[in-house]
Amino acid sequence: MGAQVSTQAVRRLPKKASPETLTKTPRESPSTLSTVRDTGAPASKDEEAFLDSEMEVRDPHLHENLTKLGPVKIEPTLTKMHTADAMLGILQQRRRIEEQEEAHTGPTPLLNRIPIDDLYSMMEQRKRSTPGEFDTVEKQEELSKRYAVDKPTLAILLKYYNNVAVMPPALEDKNERRLAVWVNNAVEWKASVEKIEFKNEFYARAKAAAMKDNAPSPDVVQHLRNSTPRHGVETPDQIKEKKLKDLFED
């Protein structure tokens, strides 16, 4: 069979430019048109006519539809505020406190404006105090004068705030996490630490006893060492010695 000739016409590009291509060259490009629109520079009449014709080609009824719609009306958006909202009271209280702190220039601190560092120091003192020391009237008066806090506010701070005491890591926990405990004095702190240490000691002894129970007795180990293999069965020590011997021989 002979070769088949394709009947599809071969596309040939022109070797010379036509006169229309040389006379009707574009004066603008998409980049220059976008620059004119972005910068707000006044466009020429030819550019405006070109833009209008381009928009009409895309949507012939665009101008008519925009005329029917008319100018855009933006309705004002109002957010309903509830005067009884608790969050508004919190924000107003914060603003009032900030204004008082900015206006204060005296050497003495403002009442009930305890810094976070002083609060941390007071809670650390309670962790190291004796039982009932922070409940006495003398101690509360001392703290009230030192930190410029009235007694009702001081009572709230001591009741609901504290610095946690970090315990030693627990051995039974694989991640070795540390427990945080609320303590009110040095005795409670010491008791919490001793409780964790007692659990760790109990866990360590139980683990050692379990390993000791699973280990073979000395008599069994000696018997295995002195016994001879029967029916081709070798002891673990003989297998180990054989492997070492083969390794050095190689």
Coordinates of N, CA, C and O in Angstrom, one line a residue, residues 90-104 110 113:
I90 N -17.3 46.7 82.7 CA -15.9 46.3 82.9 C -15.0 47.3 82.1 O -14.0 47.7 82.6
L91 N -15.4 47.6 80.9 CA -14.6 48.5 80.1 C -14.5 49.9 80.7 O -13.5 50.5 80.7
Q92 N -15.6 50.4 81.2 CA -15.7 51.7 81.8 C -14.8 51.7 83.1 O -14.1 52.7 83.3
Q93 N -14.8 50.6 83.8 CA -14.0 50.5 85.0 C -12.5 50.5 84.7 O -11.7 51.2 85.3
R94 N -12.1 49.8 83.6 CA -10.7 49.8 83.2 C -10.3 51.2 82.7 O -9.2 51.6 83.0
R95 N -11.2 51.9 82.0 CA -10.8 53.2 81.5 C -10.7 54.2 82.7 O -9.7 55.0 82.7
R96 N -11.5 54.0 83.7 CA -11.4 54.9 84.9 C -10.1 54.6 85.6 O -9.5 55.6 86.1
I97 N -9.7 53.4 85.8 CA -8.5 53.0 86.5 C -7.3 53.6 85.7 O -6.3 54.1 86.3
E98 N -7.3 53.4 84.4 CA -6.1 53.9 83.6 C -6.0 55.4 83.7 O -4.9 56.0 83.8
E99 N -7.2 56.1 83.7 CA -7.1 57.6 83.8 C -6.6 58.0 85.2 O -5.8 59.0 85.3
Q100 N -7.0 57.3 86.2 CA -6.5 57.6 87.6 C -5.0 57.4 87.7 O -4.3 58.1 88.3
E101 N -4.5 56.3 87.1 CA -3.1 56.0 87.2 C -2.3 57.0 86.4 O -1.1 57.3 86.8
E102 N -2.8 57.4 85.3 CA -2.0 58.4 84.5 C -2.0 59.8 85.2 O -1.0 60.5 85.1
A103 N -3.1 60.1 85.9 CA -3.1 61.4 86.5 C -2.4 61.4 87.9 O -2.1 62.5 88.4
H104 N -2.1 60.2 88.4 CA -1.5 60.2 89.7 C 0.0 60.5 89.6 O 0.7 59.8 88.8
L110 N -1.5 54.3 94.7 CA -2.9 54.4 94.8 C -3.5 53.3 95.6 O -2.9 52.2 95.6
R113 N -4.3 49.3 94.1 CA -3.6 49.3 92.8 C -2.3 48.5 92.9 O -1.2 49.0 92.7

